[in-house]
Amino acid sequence: AKEATVAEFPVSQALAGVLMSLVPGGLRELHWHANAAEWAYVIKGQCRVTTINPQGQSQTVDFNAGDVWYFPRGFGHSIQGIGSEDCLFVLVFDNGYFSEFGTFSISDWIGHIPPEVLGKYFGVPAATFANFPKREVYIAKGPVPPPLPTNPAPGTLDNGSLTHRYRLLAQRPDTYPGGTNRLVSQRQFPISTTVTGALMQIKPGALREPHWHPNADEWQYYISGRARLSVFGSNGRVRTEEFNAGDVGYVPQGYGHWIENIGNEDVELLIALNNGTYESISLADWIGANARLLLATNFEVPESTFKDFQTRNRFLVG
């Protein structure tokens, strides 16, 4: 696993990311995160995820490329690679100070509970735990599990509204001259109360319009392509950087920003915002919502300057 927390990426105060790969049968052991919720997007391959909530309800679900999961803070879960190829996925946490290497793992915990206490608790001899690991396993390797049963066990969340899986790539995208966008907020994915995600495709030469998010920081993972991100931080401060596949970008809450595709292929961009409610204000909408006379006064130019401005459907400009 590779991570980008505030330690590696100081500007990323509110969100952290991890890129993880599991071979078929590879198991990210049972664990929980005490200080962050977990949102994830599967880039390729397949994996099986299990989780349990404080009510004792569980869910076991298979994920494919293009799927999203969300675990509220403190929910126990595990991830196992299935299928015939490695599974690659991006994890996003709603706390920039989170570290994947500081989570609470079941092997580490049980390894530090005295065997006599475990024996009394589980109703078995203390010697049962003699060969259990004495340190954190983190990732284990086992056989690929069999297919899931058709009928989930009683007490599971497999058919509930608070399911932990959302099929983002299966969603019909919003289409623009400059590309497409798929958005998943709490509105589409009710359990995802602290993170909104988006999968954006930007055509060569296209522009993701200048905008800002009033209620959230923006964390970016560039899956493919070459892009240029510019961020406006007030008082004449603008920072522009170029990004390639595998790079991570970050925009603090309320900062104006825009993205350009500067390569010869589509940019595929994964975005996570640390709020379950999506909010965005675009420069075009703002300009279009004001009277030309007011704009002329503000910019000290003739009112006629604004008569040909296009301010509708500018999300991705071709």
Short mmCIF file of C-alpha atoms in Angstrom, two decimals:
data_model
loop_
_atom_site.label_atom_id
_atom_site.label_comp_id
_atom_site.label_asym_id
_atom_site.label_seq_id
_atom_site.Cartn_x
_atom_site.Cartn_y
_atom_site.Cartn_z
CA ALA A 1 0.00 0.00 0.00
CA LYS A 2 1.07 3.58 -0.69
CA GLU A 3 -0.46 6.45 1.25
CA ALA A 4 -0.71 10.22 0.94
CA THR A 5 -1.53 11.74 4.32
CA VAL A 6 -0.69 15.14 5.74
CA ALA A 7 2.75 13.71 6.60
CA GLU A 8 3.61 13.12 2.93
CA PHE A 9 1.36 15.83 1.46
CA PRO A 10 1.11 18.71 3.98
CA VAL A 11 -1.64 20.65 2.17
CA SER A 12 -3.97 17.64 2.51
CA GLN A 13 -5.28 18.61 5.93
CA ALA A 14 -8.78 17.16 5.71
CA LEU A 15 -8.44 14.08 3.48
CA ALA A 16 -5.93 11.25 3.12
CA GLY A 17 -5.57 8.63 0.40
CA VAL A 18 -4.17 5.13 0.01
CA LEU A 19 -3.49 3.13 -3.17
CA MET A 20 -3.73 -0.58 -2.41
CA SER A 21 -3.44 -3.77 -4.46
CA LEU A 22 -4.45 -7.30 -3.44
CA VAL A 23 -3.60 -10.50 -5.29
CA PRO A 24 -6.37 -13.11 -5.68
CA GLY A 25 -6.85 -14.52 -2.18
CA GLY A 26 -4.89 -11.66 -0.58
CA LEU A 27 -6.70 -10.42 2.52
CA ARG A 28 -6.50 -6.99 4.13
CA GLU A 29 -7.27 -8.34 7.55
CA LEU A 30 -10.27 -7.46 9.73
CA HIS A 31 -9.72 -3.96 11.12
CA TRP A 32 -11.33 -0.63 11.91
CA HIS A 33 -10.39 3.05 11.79
CA ALA A 34 -10.97 5.04 14.97
CA ASN A 35 -10.50 8.49 13.46
CA ALA A 36 -11.82 8.36 9.89
CA ALA A 37 -14.54 7.05 7.62
CA GLU A 38 -13.37 5.10 4.55
CA TRP A 39 -14.53 5.75 0.97
CA ALA A 40 -13.08 3.67 -1.86
CA TYR A 41 -13.14 3.26 -5.64
CA VAL A 42 -12.11 0.04 -7.39
CA ILE A 43 -9.90 0.81 -10.41
CA LYS A 44 -9.48 -2.76 -11.66
CA GLY A 45 -10.06 -6.34 -10.59
CA GLN A 46 -12.48 -7.74 -8.04
CA CYS A 47 -12.59 -7.91 -4.26
CA ARG A 48 -14.92 -9.07 -1.52
CA VAL A 49 -15.64 -6.79 1.40
CA THR A 50 -17.15 -7.64 4.78
CA THR A 51 -18.33 -5.13 7.36
CA ILE A 52 -20.20 -4.98 10.65
CA ASN A 53 -22.02 -2.03 12.21
CA PRO A 54 -22.70 -1.17 15.88
CA GLN A 55 -26.12 -2.87 15.66
CA GLY A 56 -24.44 -6.18 14.85
CA GLN A 57 -25.66 -6.14 11.24
CA SER A 58 -23.16 -7.36 8.67
CA GLN A 59 -22.71 -7.23 4.93
CA THR A 60 -20.55 -9.27 2.56
CA VAL A 61 -20.42 -7.90 -0.98
CA ASP A 62 -18.33 -8.47 -4.11
CA PHE A 63 -16.96 -5.35 -5.81
CA ASN A 64 -15.92 -4.91 -9.43
CA ALA A 65 -14.04 -2.16 -11.26
CA GLY A 66 -16.07 1.04 -11.08
CA ASP A 67 -17.72 0.26 -7.74
CA VAL A 68 -17.57 2.43 -4.61
CA TRP A 69 -17.78 1.50 -0.95
CA TYR A 70 -18.15 3.53 2.24
CA PHE A 71 -17.61 2.55 5.87
CA PRO A 72 -18.53 5.00 8.62
CA ARG A 73 -15.87 5.71 11.21
CA GLY A 74 -15.28 2.75 13.52
CA PHE A 75 -17.07 0.07 11.45
CA GLY A 76 -15.15 -3.23 11.38
CA HIS A 77 -14.31 -4.50 7.89
CA SER A 78 -12.00 -6.60 5.72
CA ILE A 79 -11.09 -6.69 2.00
CA GLN A 80 -10.05 -9.76 0.00
CA GLY A 81 -8.96 -10.08 -3.61
CA ILE A 82 -11.06 -12.46 -5.70
CA GLY A 83 -11.19 -13.35 -9.37
CA SER A 84 -8.20 -14.06 -11.61
CA GLU A 85 -6.25 -10.77 -11.48
CA ASP A 86 -4.92 -8.36 -8.89
CA CYS A 87 -7.43 -5.89 -7.48
CA LEU A 88 -6.33 -2.23 -7.42
CA PHE A 89 -8.34 0.35 -5.47
CA VAL A 90 -8.07 3.83 -4.01
CA LEU A 91 -9.05 4.44 -0.39
CA VAL A 92 -9.97 7.95 0.77
CA PHE A 93 -10.30 8.90 4.45
CA ASP A 94 -12.04 12.01 5.78
CA ASN A 95 -9.10 12.94 8.01
CA GLY A 96 -5.78 14.15 6.62
CA TYR A 97 -3.95 12.91 9.71
CA PHE A 98 -5.17 9.35 9.23
CA SER A 99 -2.58 6.64 8.53
CA GLU A 100 -3.39 3.23 7.03
CA PHE A 101 -0.49 1.89 9.07
CA GLY A 102 -2.03 3.00 12.37
CA THR A 103 -5.35 1.20 12.18
CA PHE A 104 -6.85 -1.20 14.72
CA SER A 105 -6.30 -4.77 13.47
CA ILE A 106 -7.93 -7.92 14.82
CA SER A 107 -4.68 -9.92 14.90
CA ASP A 108 -2.87 -7.17 16.80
CA TRP A 109 -5.73 -6.90 19.31
CA ILE A 110 -6.20 -10.62 19.94
CA GLY A 111 -2.43 -11.04 20.14
CA HIS A 112 -2.40 -8.69 23.13
CA ILE A 113 -5.30 -10.22 25.07
CA PRO A 114 -4.13 -12.90 27.53
CA PRO A 115 -5.04 -16.44 26.34
CA GLU A 116 -6.91 -17.17 29.57
CA VAL A 117 -9.11 -14.12 28.97
CA LEU A 118 -9.77 -15.19 25.37
CA GLY A 119 -10.52 -18.74 26.49
CA LYS A 120 -13.03 -17.55 29.07
CA TYR A 121 -14.63 -15.17 26.56
CA PHE A 122 -14.99 -17.65 23.69
CA GLY A 123 -15.64 -20.71 25.87
CA VAL A 124 -12.61 -22.68 24.66
CA PRO A 125 -9.30 -23.75 26.25
CA ALA A 126 -6.66 -21.04 26.53
CA ALA A 127 -4.31 -23.28 24.54
CA THR A 128 -6.52 -22.74 21.50
CA PHE A 129 -4.74 -19.42 20.95
CA ALA A 130 -1.17 -20.72 21.25
CA ASN A 131 -0.51 -20.51 17.51
CA PHE A 132 -2.30 -17.23 16.84
CA PRO A 133 -0.07 -14.41 15.52
CA LYS A 134 1.70 -12.33 18.16
CA ARG A 135 1.89 -9.29 15.89
CA GLU A 136 -0.26 -7.54 13.31
CA VAL A 137 -0.86 -9.60 10.17
CA TYR A 138 -2.01 -6.59 8.06
CA ILE A 139 -2.24 -8.56 4.78
CA ALA A 140 -2.60 -12.35 4.67
CA LYS A 141 -2.62 -14.73 1.70
CA GLY A 142 -5.20 -17.48 1.41
CA PRO A 143 -7.31 -19.29 -1.17
CA VAL A 144 -9.79 -17.38 -3.31
CA PRO A 145 -13.13 -17.77 -1.52
CA PRO A 146 -16.09 -19.49 -3.20
CA PRO A 147 -18.98 -17.49 -4.72
CA LEU A 148 -21.38 -15.85 -2.31
CA PRO A 149 -24.68 -17.61 -1.58
CA THR A 150 -27.72 -16.39 -3.48
CA ASN A 151 -29.67 -15.76 -0.29
CA PRO A 152 -27.85 -13.59 2.29
CA ALA A 153 -27.83 -14.71 5.90
CA PRO A 154 -30.48 -13.25 8.25
CA GLY A 155 -29.52 -9.93 9.81
CA THR A 156 -27.42 -8.71 6.90
CA LEU A 157 -27.66 -5.39 5.10
CA ASP A 158 -27.35 -6.80 1.58
CA ASN A 159 -30.79 -5.59 0.53
CA GLY A 160 -31.07 -2.52 2.75
CA SER A 161 -31.00 1.17 1.89
CA LEU A 162 -27.79 1.54 3.91
CA THR A 163 -25.83 -0.88 1.75
CA HIS A 164 -22.10 -0.17 1.62
CA ARG A 165 -21.82 -0.60 -2.19
CA TYR A 166 -22.61 1.83 -4.99
CA ARG A 167 -21.98 1.01 -8.66
CA LEU A 168 -20.58 4.34 -9.83
CA LEU A 169 -19.36 3.25 -13.26
CA ALA A 170 -22.80 1.77 -14.00
CA GLN A 171 -24.37 5.17 -13.40
CA ARG A 172 -25.43 7.10 -16.49
CA PRO A 173 -22.94 10.00 -16.72
CA ASP A 174 -23.70 13.66 -17.19
CA THR A 175 -22.38 14.50 -20.66
CA TYR A 176 -20.79 17.78 -21.75
CA PRO A 177 -18.85 18.97 -24.82
CA GLY A 178 -15.60 18.47 -22.92
CA GLY A 179 -16.27 15.09 -21.33
CA THR A 180 -18.42 13.28 -18.78
CA ASN A 181 -18.97 13.24 -15.03
CA ARG A 182 -20.45 10.70 -12.62
CA LEU A 183 -21.27 12.02 -9.15
CA VAL A 184 -22.16 10.04 -6.02
CA SER A 185 -23.18 11.96 -2.91
CA GLN A 186 -25.28 11.00 0.09
CA ARG A 187 -28.31 11.62 -2.11
CA GLN A 188 -27.46 8.63 -4.33
CA PHE A 189 -25.58 6.62 -1.67
CA PRO A 190 -27.31 7.27 1.69
CA ILE A 191 -24.69 5.71 3.96
CA SER A 192 -21.95 8.01 2.59
CA THR A 193 -22.61 10.85 5.00
CA THR A 194 -19.15 12.44 5.00
CA VAL A 195 -17.81 11.92 1.46
CA THR A 196 -19.01 12.79 -2.04
CA GLY A 197 -17.19 11.17 -4.95
CA ALA A 198 -16.93 11.81 -8.68
CA LEU A 199 -15.42 10.06 -11.68
CA MET A 200 -14.60 12.59 -14.38
CA GLN A 201 -13.45 12.10 -17.96
CA ILE A 202 -11.93 15.20 -19.59
CA LYS A 203 -11.25 15.18 -23.33
CA PRO A 204 -7.93 16.41 -24.80
CA GLY A 205 -7.89 20.21 -24.80
CA ALA A 206 -11.01 20.43 -22.64
CA LEU A 207 -11.46 22.48 -19.49
CA ARG A 208 -13.15 21.70 -16.17
CA GLU A 209 -14.63 25.12 -15.54
CA PRO A 210 -13.37 27.48 -12.82
CA HIS A 211 -15.39 26.83 -9.65
CA TRP A 212 -15.20 26.36 -5.90
CA HIS A 213 -16.79 24.16 -3.25
CA PRO A 214 -18.25 26.15 -0.31
CA ASN A 215 -18.55 23.13 1.99
CA ALA A 216 -15.67 20.77 1.21
CA ASP A 217 -12.01 20.20 0.42
CA GLU A 218 -11.30 18.34 -2.84
CA TRP A 219 -8.92 15.37 -3.06
CA GLN A 220 -7.93 14.15 -6.54
CA TYR A 221 -6.36 10.99 -7.93
CA TYR A 222 -5.34 11.05 -11.60
CA ILE A 223 -6.04 7.59 -13.03
CA SER A 224 -4.85 8.38 -16.56
CA GLY A 225 -3.85 11.25 -18.85
CA ARG A 226 -2.02 14.56 -18.36
CA ALA A 227 -3.65 17.54 -16.71
CA ARG A 228 -2.93 21.00 -15.39
CA LEU A 229 -4.57 22.10 -12.13
CA SER A 230 -4.65 25.75 -11.11
CA VAL A 231 -5.76 26.86 -7.64
CA PHE A 232 -6.68 30.42 -6.60
CA GLY A 233 -6.13 31.21 -2.93
CA SER A 234 -7.10 34.94 -2.80
CA ASN A 235 -4.81 37.97 -2.54
CA GLY A 236 -3.24 37.26 -5.92
CA ARG A 237 -2.13 33.75 -4.96
CA VAL A 238 -2.42 31.20 -7.78
CA ARG A 239 -0.60 27.86 -7.93
CA THR A 240 -0.45 25.79 -11.13
CA GLU A 241 0.87 22.23 -11.31
CA GLU A 242 0.92 19.49 -13.95
CA PHE A 243 -0.32 15.98 -13.14
CA ASN A 244 0.18 12.54 -14.64
CA ALA A 245 -1.34 9.13 -13.94
CA GLY A 246 -0.80 8.18 -10.29
CA ASP A 247 -0.50 11.75 -9.02
CA VAL A 248 -2.60 13.23 -6.23
CA GLY A 249 -4.00 16.77 -6.15
CA TYR A 250 -5.68 18.75 -3.39
CA VAL A 251 -7.80 21.90 -3.23
CA PRO A 252 -8.68 23.42 0.18
CA GLN A 253 -12.31 24.23 0.93
CA GLY A 254 -13.51 27.40 -0.77
CA TYR A 255 -10.47 27.81 -3.05
CA GLY A 256 -11.21 28.56 -6.70
CA HIS A 257 -9.75 26.07 -9.16
CA TRP A 258 -9.88 24.73 -12.72
CA ILE A 259 -8.43 21.74 -14.59
CA GLU A 260 -7.15 21.51 -18.18
CA ASN A 261 -6.38 18.39 -20.19
CA ILE A 262 -2.95 19.12 -21.70
CA GLY A 263 -2.31 15.66 -23.17
CA ASN A 264 -3.36 13.65 -26.21
CA GLU A 265 -5.64 11.21 -24.37
CA ASP A 266 -8.60 11.52 -22.04
CA VAL A 267 -7.91 12.43 -18.43
CA GLU A 268 -9.66 10.05 -16.05
CA LEU A 269 -9.90 11.71 -12.67
CA LEU A 270 -11.22 10.42 -9.35
CA ILE A 271 -12.42 13.13 -6.96
CA ALA A 272 -13.43 12.91 -3.29
CA LEU A 273 -14.96 15.77 -1.28
CA ASN A 274 -15.19 15.61 2.50
CA ASN A 275 -18.92 16.26 2.72
CA GLY A 276 -21.84 13.97 1.90
CA THR A 277 -23.72 16.94 0.42
CA TYR A 278 -22.37 18.18 -2.90
CA GLU A 279 -22.01 21.96 -3.33
CA SER A 280 -20.26 23.82 -6.14
CA ILE A 281 -20.40 27.37 -7.47
CA SER A 282 -19.02 28.02 -10.95
CA LEU A 283 -17.56 31.23 -12.30
CA ALA A 284 -19.95 31.11 -15.29
CA ASP A 285 -23.02 30.74 -13.07
CA TRP A 286 -21.83 33.61 -10.91
CA ILE A 287 -21.23 35.89 -13.88
CA GLY A 288 -24.55 34.89 -15.45
CA ALA A 289 -26.49 35.61 -12.26
CA ASN A 290 -25.51 39.28 -12.17
CA ALA A 291 -26.74 42.23 -14.19
CA ARG A 292 -24.42 43.44 -16.96
CA LEU A 293 -24.43 46.94 -15.52
CA LEU A 294 -23.20 45.63 -12.19
CA LEU A 295 -20.50 43.58 -13.93
CA ALA A 296 -19.43 46.59 -15.99
CA THR A 297 -19.06 48.63 -12.81
CA ASN A 298 -17.14 45.84 -11.06
CA PHE A 299 -14.66 45.26 -13.90
CA GLU A 300 -14.54 48.88 -15.14
CA VAL A 301 -15.35 47.89 -18.74
CA PRO A 302 -18.30 48.67 -21.06
CA GLU A 303 -21.55 46.85 -20.34
CA SER A 304 -21.53 45.44 -23.90
CA THR A 305 -18.44 43.40 -23.01
CA PHE A 306 -20.65 40.75 -21.41
CA LYS A 307 -23.38 40.38 -24.04
CA ASP A 308 -21.77 37.36 -25.74
CA PHE A 309 -20.57 35.54 -22.62
CA GLN A 310 -21.67 31.89 -22.56
CA THR A 311 -22.71 31.05 -19.02
CA ARG A 312 -24.84 27.91 -19.44
CA ASN A 313 -23.69 24.26 -19.35
CA ARG A 314 -20.00 25.13 -18.94
CA PHE A 315 -19.11 22.28 -16.55
CA LEU A 316 -16.70 20.65 -19.05
CA VAL A 317 -15.90 22.95 -21.96
CA GLY A 318 -14.66 21.31 -25.17
#
